[in-house]
Amino acid sequence: AKDEGRNNYQYYSSEMTESAFERVIMEQSLRVAIQQENFLVYYQPQIDSENKKVVGMEALVRWEHPDVGIVSPANFIPLAEETGMIIHIDLIVLKKAMTQFKEWYQQGLTPGKLSLNLSAKQIENNNFIEILSDTMQTLEFDPAWLTLEVTESQIMKNPEDSIEKLKEINALGIEIAIDDFGTGYSSLAYLKKLPLNKLKIDKAFVDGLPHDEEDIAISRAIIALAKILNLDLIAEGVETKEQQEFMLENGCKVIQGYYYSKPIDSNSMEKFLLAI
Ligand code: C2E
Ligand code: CA
Ligand code: CA
Ligand code: CA
C-alpha cells in the first residue's frame, strides 16, 4: 500500500502535500506516544486443541491514542519500521508483557509461553540482547517462558547477521519461531542454519481450509517440513471448527485464532486464564 501511495504521488501533487503533511503529524504523535508509553499490549491465546490448554500467547501492540482511541498495528507499524521507532515500541511491549507475565506466574496462573514479535531493526540493534537479558534478570523472568517471533523477510534483510544474533538469543534459553511461514521467500538452506524451535503457519494458508486444494497441499507440506526439522507448529488465523479439525487431523495441535479468541486486553486475559 505504501508503494502504491508513492506512485500516486507522481500524478496527484495536491495529494502528495496532504499525505506528506499527515505523515509528519503522525510521526510526531507517535514520538509523543513513545515518550509517554501510550501503548497497550493485547494477548491472543495459543491453545492445544486436544486438551484445550493454553500453551502460550502472543503479545500484540495497540496504540492508545488520546483522541482517536485504540489504533491497530497495521496503521502505525509500517511508519514505525521506516523511522526506526519500532525499536522503542518493541521494547515498551517487551517490558510491559514480561512484567504482566511475571505477575500472572506469581499469582499461580498458567499463561504458558509469551510470544513477542521482533522486527528486523531490533535484530540489528546491537543493544537488544543486553537489554533482553537485563530485563529478564531484573524481573526474574525465566527465559523458558519466552518465544521471539521473526519473519523470513526480516531475517533475509541481513541473513548472516540475523543468524548470529538469533543463535545468541537461543543460547539464553529463549525459543525462536518463524512467523508467517511460507509467505516470505527464504531458502530452505537458511532455514537449516537458523536456530529454530517453531513454525507458525500463516493465516493466508489457513483461510482456504478445509476446501481449497492448494491451501490443503501447502499446509500439509509445512506440517511435514516441521516434522522433518523437528519443529513445533502453530496454526494462525484459525476461525472455524473445520479449520481447527483439519489442523488437528493433519498433525498441528496448537491453534491461535478467532476460533478460540481474538487478541484481548490483560484484564480480559486474566479472566480467561481464571476460567479455564
Ligand atoms: P502477526 O505477527 O502475524 O500477528 C497476527 C495477527 O493476526 C494479529 O493482528 C492478530 O490479531 C491476527 N489474527 C489472529 N488470529 C486471527 C483470525 O482468526 N482472524 C483474523 N482475521 N485475524 C487474526 P494484529 O494484532 O492486528 O497485528 C498485526 C501485525 O502487526 C502482526 O502480525 C505483527 O506483524 C505486527 N505487530 C503487532 N504487535 C507487534 C509488536 O509488538 N511488535 C512488532 N514489531 N510488530 C507487531
Ligand atoms: Ca507474530
Ligand atoms: Ca503471523
Ligand atoms: Ca501476518
Tab-separated table of C-alpha atoms and ligand atoms in Angstrom:
chain	number	residue	atom	x	y	z
A	1	ALA	CA	0.000	0.000	0.000
A	2	LYS	CA	2.948	2.257	0.796
A	3	ASP	CA	4.386	1.776	-2.711
A	4	GLU	CA	1.017	2.398	-4.329
A	5	GLY	CA	0.903	5.624	-2.376
A	6	ARG	CA	4.253	6.660	-3.740
A	7	ASN	CA	3.186	6.015	-7.310
A	8	ASN	CA	0.044	8.039	-6.858
A	9	TYR	CA	2.075	10.952	-5.596
A	10	GLN	CA	3.676	11.331	-9.021
A	11	TYR	CA	0.288	12.011	-10.532
A	12	TYR	CA	-1.569	13.856	-7.820
A	13	SER	CA	0.649	16.529	-6.402
A	14	SER	CA	-2.004	18.040	-4.128
A	15	GLU	CA	-2.486	14.624	-2.608
A	16	MET	CA	1.237	14.469	-2.050
A	17	THR	CA	1.174	17.637	0.021
A	18	GLU	CA	-1.705	16.325	2.056
A	19	SER	CA	-0.159	12.885	2.668
A	20	ALA	CA	3.297	14.227	3.420
A	21	PHE	CA	1.646	16.553	5.905
A	22	GLU	CA	-0.338	13.737	7.525
A	23	ARG	CA	2.807	11.670	7.760
A	24	VAL	CA	4.685	14.372	9.645
A	25	ILE	CA	1.789	14.789	12.065
A	26	MET	CA	1.574	11.070	12.622
A	27	GLU	CA	5.320	10.764	13.108
A	28	GLN	CA	5.251	13.493	15.733
A	29	SER	CA	2.347	11.997	17.600
A	30	LEU	CA	3.978	8.553	17.509
A	31	ARG	CA	7.096	10.077	19.075
A	32	VAL	CA	4.985	11.519	21.881
A	33	ALA	CA	3.301	8.140	22.331
A	34	ILE	CA	6.709	6.514	22.739
A	35	GLN	CA	7.787	9.088	25.331
A	36	GLN	CA	4.585	8.553	27.286
A	37	GLU	CA	4.454	4.808	26.616
A	38	ASN	CA	0.883	5.101	25.321
A	39	PHE	CA	0.714	1.533	24.144
A	40	LEU	CA	-1.404	-1.355	25.301
A	41	VAL	CA	-0.466	-4.969	24.986
A	42	TYR	CA	-3.235	-7.295	23.858
A	43	TYR	CA	-2.874	-11.033	24.208
A	44	GLN	CA	-4.108	-13.810	21.939
A	45	PRO	CA	-4.043	-17.330	23.376
A	46	GLN	CA	-2.343	-20.267	21.663
A	47	ILE	CA	-4.304	-23.352	22.563
A	48	ASP	CA	-3.615	-27.068	22.388
A	49	SER	CA	-6.800	-28.146	20.639
A	50	GLU	CA	-6.530	-31.685	22.007
A	51	ASN	CA	-6.843	-30.789	25.677
A	52	LYS	CA	-7.901	-27.100	25.346
A	53	LYS	CA	-4.962	-25.941	27.477
A	54	VAL	CA	-3.332	-22.545	26.939
A	55	VAL	CA	0.247	-23.239	25.871
A	56	GLY	CA	1.141	-19.623	25.295
A	57	MET	CA	0.013	-16.281	23.996
A	58	GLU	CA	1.169	-13.711	21.500
A	59	ALA	CA	1.601	-10.114	22.660
A	60	LEU	CA	0.121	-7.708	20.091
A	61	VAL	CA	0.621	-3.984	20.426
A	62	ARG	CA	-2.140	-1.355	20.271
A	63	TRP	CA	-1.565	2.395	20.239
A	64	GLU	CA	-3.746	4.070	22.834
A	65	HIS	CA	-4.251	7.442	21.159
A	66	PRO	CA	-5.696	10.256	23.349
A	67	ASP	CA	-8.118	11.439	20.602
A	68	VAL	CA	-8.525	8.525	18.214
A	69	GLY	CA	-8.708	5.694	20.751
A	70	ILE	CA	-7.228	2.257	20.087
A	71	VAL	CA	-5.143	2.195	16.899
A	72	SER	CA	-4.311	-1.171	15.379
A	73	PRO	CA	-0.702	-2.020	14.451
A	74	ALA	CA	-1.393	-2.144	10.699
A	75	ASN	CA	-1.898	1.627	10.905
A	76	PHE	CA	1.382	2.550	12.567
A	77	ILE	CA	3.892	-0.338	12.417
A	78	PRO	CA	4.930	0.457	8.794
A	79	LEU	CA	5.796	4.068	9.714
A	80	ALA	CA	7.457	2.867	12.919
A	81	GLU	CA	9.584	0.420	10.906
A	82	GLU	CA	10.574	3.072	8.363
A	83	THR	CA	11.622	5.584	11.000
A	84	GLY	CA	13.251	3.101	13.356
A	85	MET	CA	10.728	3.955	16.084
A	86	ILE	CA	9.752	0.284	16.096
A	87	ILE	CA	12.827	-0.393	18.247
A	88	HIS	CA	11.356	1.701	21.066
A	89	ILE	CA	7.843	0.341	20.610
A	90	ASP	CA	9.023	-3.271	20.721
A	91	LEU	CA	10.984	-2.572	23.897
A	92	ILE	CA	7.928	-0.994	25.544
A	93	VAL	CA	5.863	-4.064	24.587
A	94	LEU	CA	8.614	-6.386	25.816
A	95	LYS	CA	8.804	-4.698	29.218
A	96	LYS	CA	5.022	-4.461	29.691
A	97	ALA	CA	4.343	-8.026	28.576
A	98	MET	CA	7.158	-9.567	30.593
A	99	THR	CA	6.039	-7.661	33.690
A	100	GLN	CA	2.474	-8.906	33.168
A	101	PHE	CA	3.601	-12.492	32.655
A	102	LYS	CA	5.738	-12.429	35.775
A	103	GLU	CA	2.679	-11.223	37.691
A	104	TRP	CA	0.477	-13.992	36.272
A	105	TYR	CA	3.034	-16.643	37.150
A	106	GLN	CA	3.291	-15.232	40.686
A	107	GLN	CA	-0.495	-15.416	41.002
A	108	GLY	CA	-0.280	-19.106	40.173
A	109	LEU	CA	-1.875	-18.712	36.738
A	110	THR	CA	-0.582	-20.651	33.734
A	111	PRO	CA	-0.210	-18.341	30.737
A	112	GLY	CA	2.358	-20.641	29.083
A	113	LYS	CA	4.910	-19.012	26.828
A	114	LEU	CA	4.966	-15.336	25.956
A	115	SER	CA	5.447	-14.754	22.237
A	116	LEU	CA	6.893	-11.386	21.195
A	117	ASN	CA	7.277	-10.001	17.678
A	118	LEU	CA	10.756	-8.938	16.737
A	119	SER	CA	11.361	-6.528	13.878
A	120	ALA	CA	14.467	-6.619	11.667
A	121	LYS	CA	15.514	-3.271	13.138
A	122	GLN	CA	15.538	-4.833	16.600
A	123	ILE	CA	17.666	-7.769	15.468
A	124	GLU	CA	20.104	-5.211	14.027
A	125	ASN	CA	20.057	-3.233	17.291
A	126	ASN	CA	23.335	-4.149	18.950
A	127	ASN	CA	21.981	-3.330	22.416
A	128	PHE	CA	18.997	-5.632	22.115
A	129	ILE	CA	20.464	-8.817	23.562
A	130	GLU	CA	21.845	-6.959	26.558
A	131	ILE	CA	18.528	-5.184	27.167
A	132	LEU	CA	16.729	-8.508	26.847
A	133	SER	CA	18.915	-10.320	29.353
A	134	ASP	CA	18.945	-7.363	31.758
A	135	THR	CA	15.134	-7.201	31.681
A	136	MET	CA	14.839	-10.928	32.320
A	137	GLN	CA	17.253	-10.646	35.227
A	138	THR	CA	15.533	-7.617	36.795
A	139	LEU	CA	12.088	-9.195	36.537
A	140	GLU	CA	13.330	-12.692	37.414
A	141	PHE	CA	11.683	-13.780	34.192
A	142	ASP	CA	12.539	-17.338	33.187
A	143	PRO	CA	13.893	-17.418	29.577
A	144	ALA	CA	11.946	-20.655	29.127
A	145	TRP	CA	8.768	-18.539	29.287
A	146	LEU	CA	9.734	-16.600	26.165
A	147	THR	CA	9.424	-17.085	22.402
A	148	LEU	CA	10.600	-14.488	19.899
A	149	GLU	CA	8.793	-14.399	16.541
A	150	VAL	CA	10.647	-13.284	13.429
A	151	THR	CA	9.518	-13.366	9.814
A	152	GLU	CA	11.509	-14.781	6.923
A	153	SER	CA	11.603	-11.415	5.171
A	154	GLN	CA	13.030	-9.740	8.270
A	155	ILE	CA	15.746	-12.375	8.562
A	156	MET	CA	16.558	-12.173	4.852
A	157	LYS	CA	17.319	-8.440	5.071
A	158	ASN	CA	20.593	-9.369	6.689
A	159	PRO	CA	20.717	-13.174	6.934
A	160	GLU	CA	24.239	-13.773	8.248
A	161	ASP	CA	23.966	-11.164	10.995
A	162	SER	CA	20.446	-12.330	11.932
A	163	ILE	CA	21.573	-15.930	12.243
A	164	GLU	CA	24.376	-14.920	14.614
A	165	LYS	CA	22.054	-12.785	16.758
A	166	LEU	CA	19.333	-15.418	16.865
A	167	LYS	CA	21.875	-18.020	17.934
A	168	GLU	CA	22.905	-15.800	20.837
A	169	ILE	CA	19.271	-15.309	21.828
A	170	ASN	CA	18.569	-19.022	21.530
A	171	ALA	CA	21.605	-19.749	23.714
A	172	LEU	CA	19.949	-17.737	26.501
A	173	GLY	CA	17.211	-20.400	26.560
A	174	ILE	CA	14.716	-18.380	24.523
A	175	GLU	CA	12.703	-20.060	21.769
A	176	ILE	CA	12.713	-18.747	18.194
A	177	ALA	CA	9.634	-19.029	15.979
A	178	ILE	CA	9.313	-18.213	12.293
A	179	ASP	CA	6.208	-16.102	11.830
A	180	ASP	CA	4.043	-16.072	8.683
A	181	PHE	CA	5.884	-19.136	7.470
A	182	GLY	CA	5.716	-19.672	3.706
A	183	THR	CA	4.781	-16.101	2.797
A	184	GLY	CA	8.277	-14.646	2.562
A	185	TYR	CA	10.972	-16.061	0.454
A	186	SER	CA	13.778	-17.567	2.385
A	187	SER	CA	15.717	-20.523	1.128
A	188	LEU	CA	15.498	-23.846	2.871
A	189	ALA	CA	19.291	-23.663	3.230
A	190	TYR	CA	18.885	-20.697	5.590
A	191	LEU	CA	16.121	-22.446	7.428
A	192	LYS	CA	18.598	-25.190	8.223
A	193	LYS	CA	21.166	-22.709	9.551
A	194	LEU	CA	18.721	-20.901	11.832
A	195	PRO	CA	18.371	-21.842	15.497
A	196	LEU	CA	14.655	-22.554	15.126
A	197	ASN	CA	12.138	-24.094	17.506
A	198	LYS	CA	8.804	-23.349	15.911
A	199	LEU	CA	6.956	-22.560	12.670
A	200	LYS	CA	3.791	-20.512	12.535
A	201	ILE	CA	1.560	-21.481	9.624
A	202	ASP	CA	0.278	-18.230	8.151
A	203	LYS	CA	-3.376	-17.264	8.093
A	204	ALA	CA	-3.098	-16.885	4.308
A	205	PHE	CA	-2.961	-20.705	4.007
A	206	VAL	CA	-5.469	-21.401	6.780
A	207	ASP	CA	-8.101	-19.125	5.186
A	208	GLY	CA	-8.802	-21.532	2.319
A	209	LEU	CA	-9.151	-24.588	4.552
A	210	PRO	CA	-10.649	-27.103	4.606
A	211	HIS	CA	-11.677	-26.860	0.896
A	212	ASP	CA	-9.007	-25.107	-1.183
A	213	GLU	CA	-6.774	-27.761	-2.794
A	214	GLU	CA	-3.690	-25.546	-2.839
A	215	ASP	CA	-4.040	-24.456	0.776
A	216	ILE	CA	-4.550	-28.093	1.787
A	217	ALA	CA	-1.357	-29.110	-0.018
A	218	ILE	CA	0.690	-26.175	1.325
A	219	SER	CA	-0.489	-26.669	4.918
A	220	ARG	CA	0.341	-30.384	4.761
A	221	ALA	CA	3.757	-29.605	3.276
A	222	ILE	CA	4.570	-27.131	6.052
A	223	ILE	CA	3.460	-29.633	8.696
A	224	ALA	CA	5.640	-32.326	7.082
A	225	LEU	CA	8.607	-29.956	6.946
A	226	ALA	CA	8.201	-29.112	10.629
A	227	LYS	CA	8.170	-32.825	11.475
A	228	ILE	CA	11.366	-33.447	9.485
A	229	LEU	CA	13.146	-30.479	11.056
A	230	ASN	CA	11.759	-31.393	14.485
A	231	LEU	CA	9.995	-28.033	14.956
A	232	ASP	CA	6.867	-27.186	16.906
A	233	LEU	CA	3.891	-25.811	14.998
A	234	ILE	CA	1.226	-23.196	15.496
A	235	ALA	CA	-1.571	-22.540	13.037
A	236	GLU	CA	-2.501	-18.879	12.933
A	237	GLY	CA	-5.780	-17.308	11.883
A	238	VAL	CA	-7.930	-20.351	12.620
A	239	GLU	CA	-11.509	-19.090	12.631
A	240	THR	CA	-13.708	-22.156	12.224
A	241	LYS	CA	-14.206	-25.576	13.753
A	242	GLU	CA	-13.469	-27.147	10.335
A	243	GLN	CA	-10.092	-25.402	10.185
A	244	GLN	CA	-9.244	-26.482	13.729
A	245	GLU	CA	-10.204	-30.077	12.881
A	246	PHE	CA	-8.165	-30.021	9.677
A	247	MET	CA	-5.111	-28.904	11.626
A	248	LEU	CA	-5.545	-31.491	14.359
A	249	GLU	CA	-6.139	-34.322	11.853
A	250	ASN	CA	-3.063	-33.294	9.902
A	251	GLY	CA	-0.746	-33.063	12.883
A	252	CYS	CA	-0.872	-29.442	14.034
A	253	LYS	CA	-2.344	-29.319	17.512
A	254	VAL	CA	-1.654	-25.759	18.578
A	255	ILE	CA	-4.077	-23.134	17.330
A	256	GLN	CA	-4.070	-19.339	17.503
A	257	GLY	CA	-7.112	-17.663	16.034
A	258	TYR	CA	-10.531	-16.146	16.442
A	259	TYR	CA	-11.991	-19.652	16.775
A	260	TYR	CA	-10.690	-19.624	20.350
A	261	SER	CA	-10.210	-15.918	20.989
A	262	LYS	CA	-9.387	-12.563	19.429
A	263	PRO	CA	-6.497	-10.642	20.979
A	264	ILE	CA	-7.812	-9.249	24.307
A	265	ASP	CA	-6.525	-6.828	26.941
A	266	SER	CA	-4.740	-8.028	30.061
A	267	ASN	CA	-7.818	-7.853	32.325
A	268	SER	CA	-9.880	-9.963	29.940
A	269	MET	CA	-6.971	-12.374	29.549
A	270	GLU	CA	-6.737	-12.740	33.312
A	271	LYS	CA	-10.430	-13.689	33.435
A	272	PHE	CA	-9.843	-16.101	30.558
A	273	LEU	CA	-6.997	-17.752	32.492
A	274	LEU	CA	-9.028	-17.930	35.687
A	275	ALA	CA	-11.954	-19.527	33.855
A	276	ILE	CA	-10.027	-22.470	32.409
B	1	C2E	P1	1.265	-11.106	13.182
B	1	C2E	O1	2.504	-11.149	13.990
B	1	C2E	O2	1.163	-12.039	12.049
B	1	C2E	O3	0.075	-11.298	14.238
B	1	C2E	C1	-1.108	-11.989	13.968
B	1	C2E	C2	-2.199	-11.053	13.513
B	1	C2E	O4	-3.270	-11.846	13.022
B	1	C2E	C3	-2.767	-10.192	14.638
B	1	C2E	O5	-3.163	-8.939	14.078
B	1	C2E	C4	-3.995	-10.994	15.055
B	1	C2E	O6	-4.995	-10.219	15.666
B	1	C2E	C5	-4.453	-11.513	13.717
B	1	C2E	N1	-5.260	-12.741	13.856
B	1	C2E	C6	-5.029	-13.796	14.659
B	1	C2E	N2	-5.987	-14.736	14.505
B	1	C2E	C7	-6.852	-14.269	13.585
B	1	C2E	C8	-8.063	-14.786	12.991
B	1	C2E	O7	-8.535	-15.892	13.305
B	1	C2E	N3	-8.676	-13.999	12.062
B	1	C2E	C9	-8.192	-12.772	11.696
B	1	C2E	N4	-8.854	-12.082	10.779
B	1	C2E	N5	-7.044	-12.268	12.230
B	1	C2E	C10	-6.389	-12.994	13.166
B	1	C2E	P2	-2.802	-7.557	14.746
B	1	C2E	O8	-2.869	-7.654	16.243
B	1	C2E	O9	-3.599	-6.509	14.072
B	1	C2E	O10	-1.269	-7.379	14.354
B	1	C2E	C11	-0.892	-7.193	13.015
B	1	C2E	C12	0.581	-7.272	12.833
B	1	C2E	O11	1.245	-6.167	13.467
B	1	C2E	C13	1.227	-8.506	13.445
B	1	C2E	O12	1.026	-9.604	12.597
B	1	C2E	C14	2.672	-8.070	13.539
B	1	C2E	O13	3.323	-8.195	12.299
B	1	C2E	C15	2.526	-6.591	13.867
B	1	C2E	N6	2.676	-6.414	15.321
B	1	C2E	C16	1.747	-6.485	16.302
B	1	C2E	N7	2.287	-6.231	17.509
B	1	C2E	C17	3.604	-6.019	17.301
B	1	C2E	C18	4.721	-5.693	18.155
B	1	C2E	O14	4.617	-5.580	19.390
B	1	C2E	N8	5.935	-5.523	17.542
B	1	C2E	C19	6.106	-5.654	16.193
B	1	C2E	N9	7.326	-5.474	15.684
B	1	C2E	N10	5.086	-5.951	15.373
B	1	C2E	C20	3.859	-6.132	15.906
B	2	CA	CA	3.570	-12.645	15.106
B	3	CA	CA	1.855	-14.209	11.929
B	4	CA	CA	0.779	-11.739	9.438
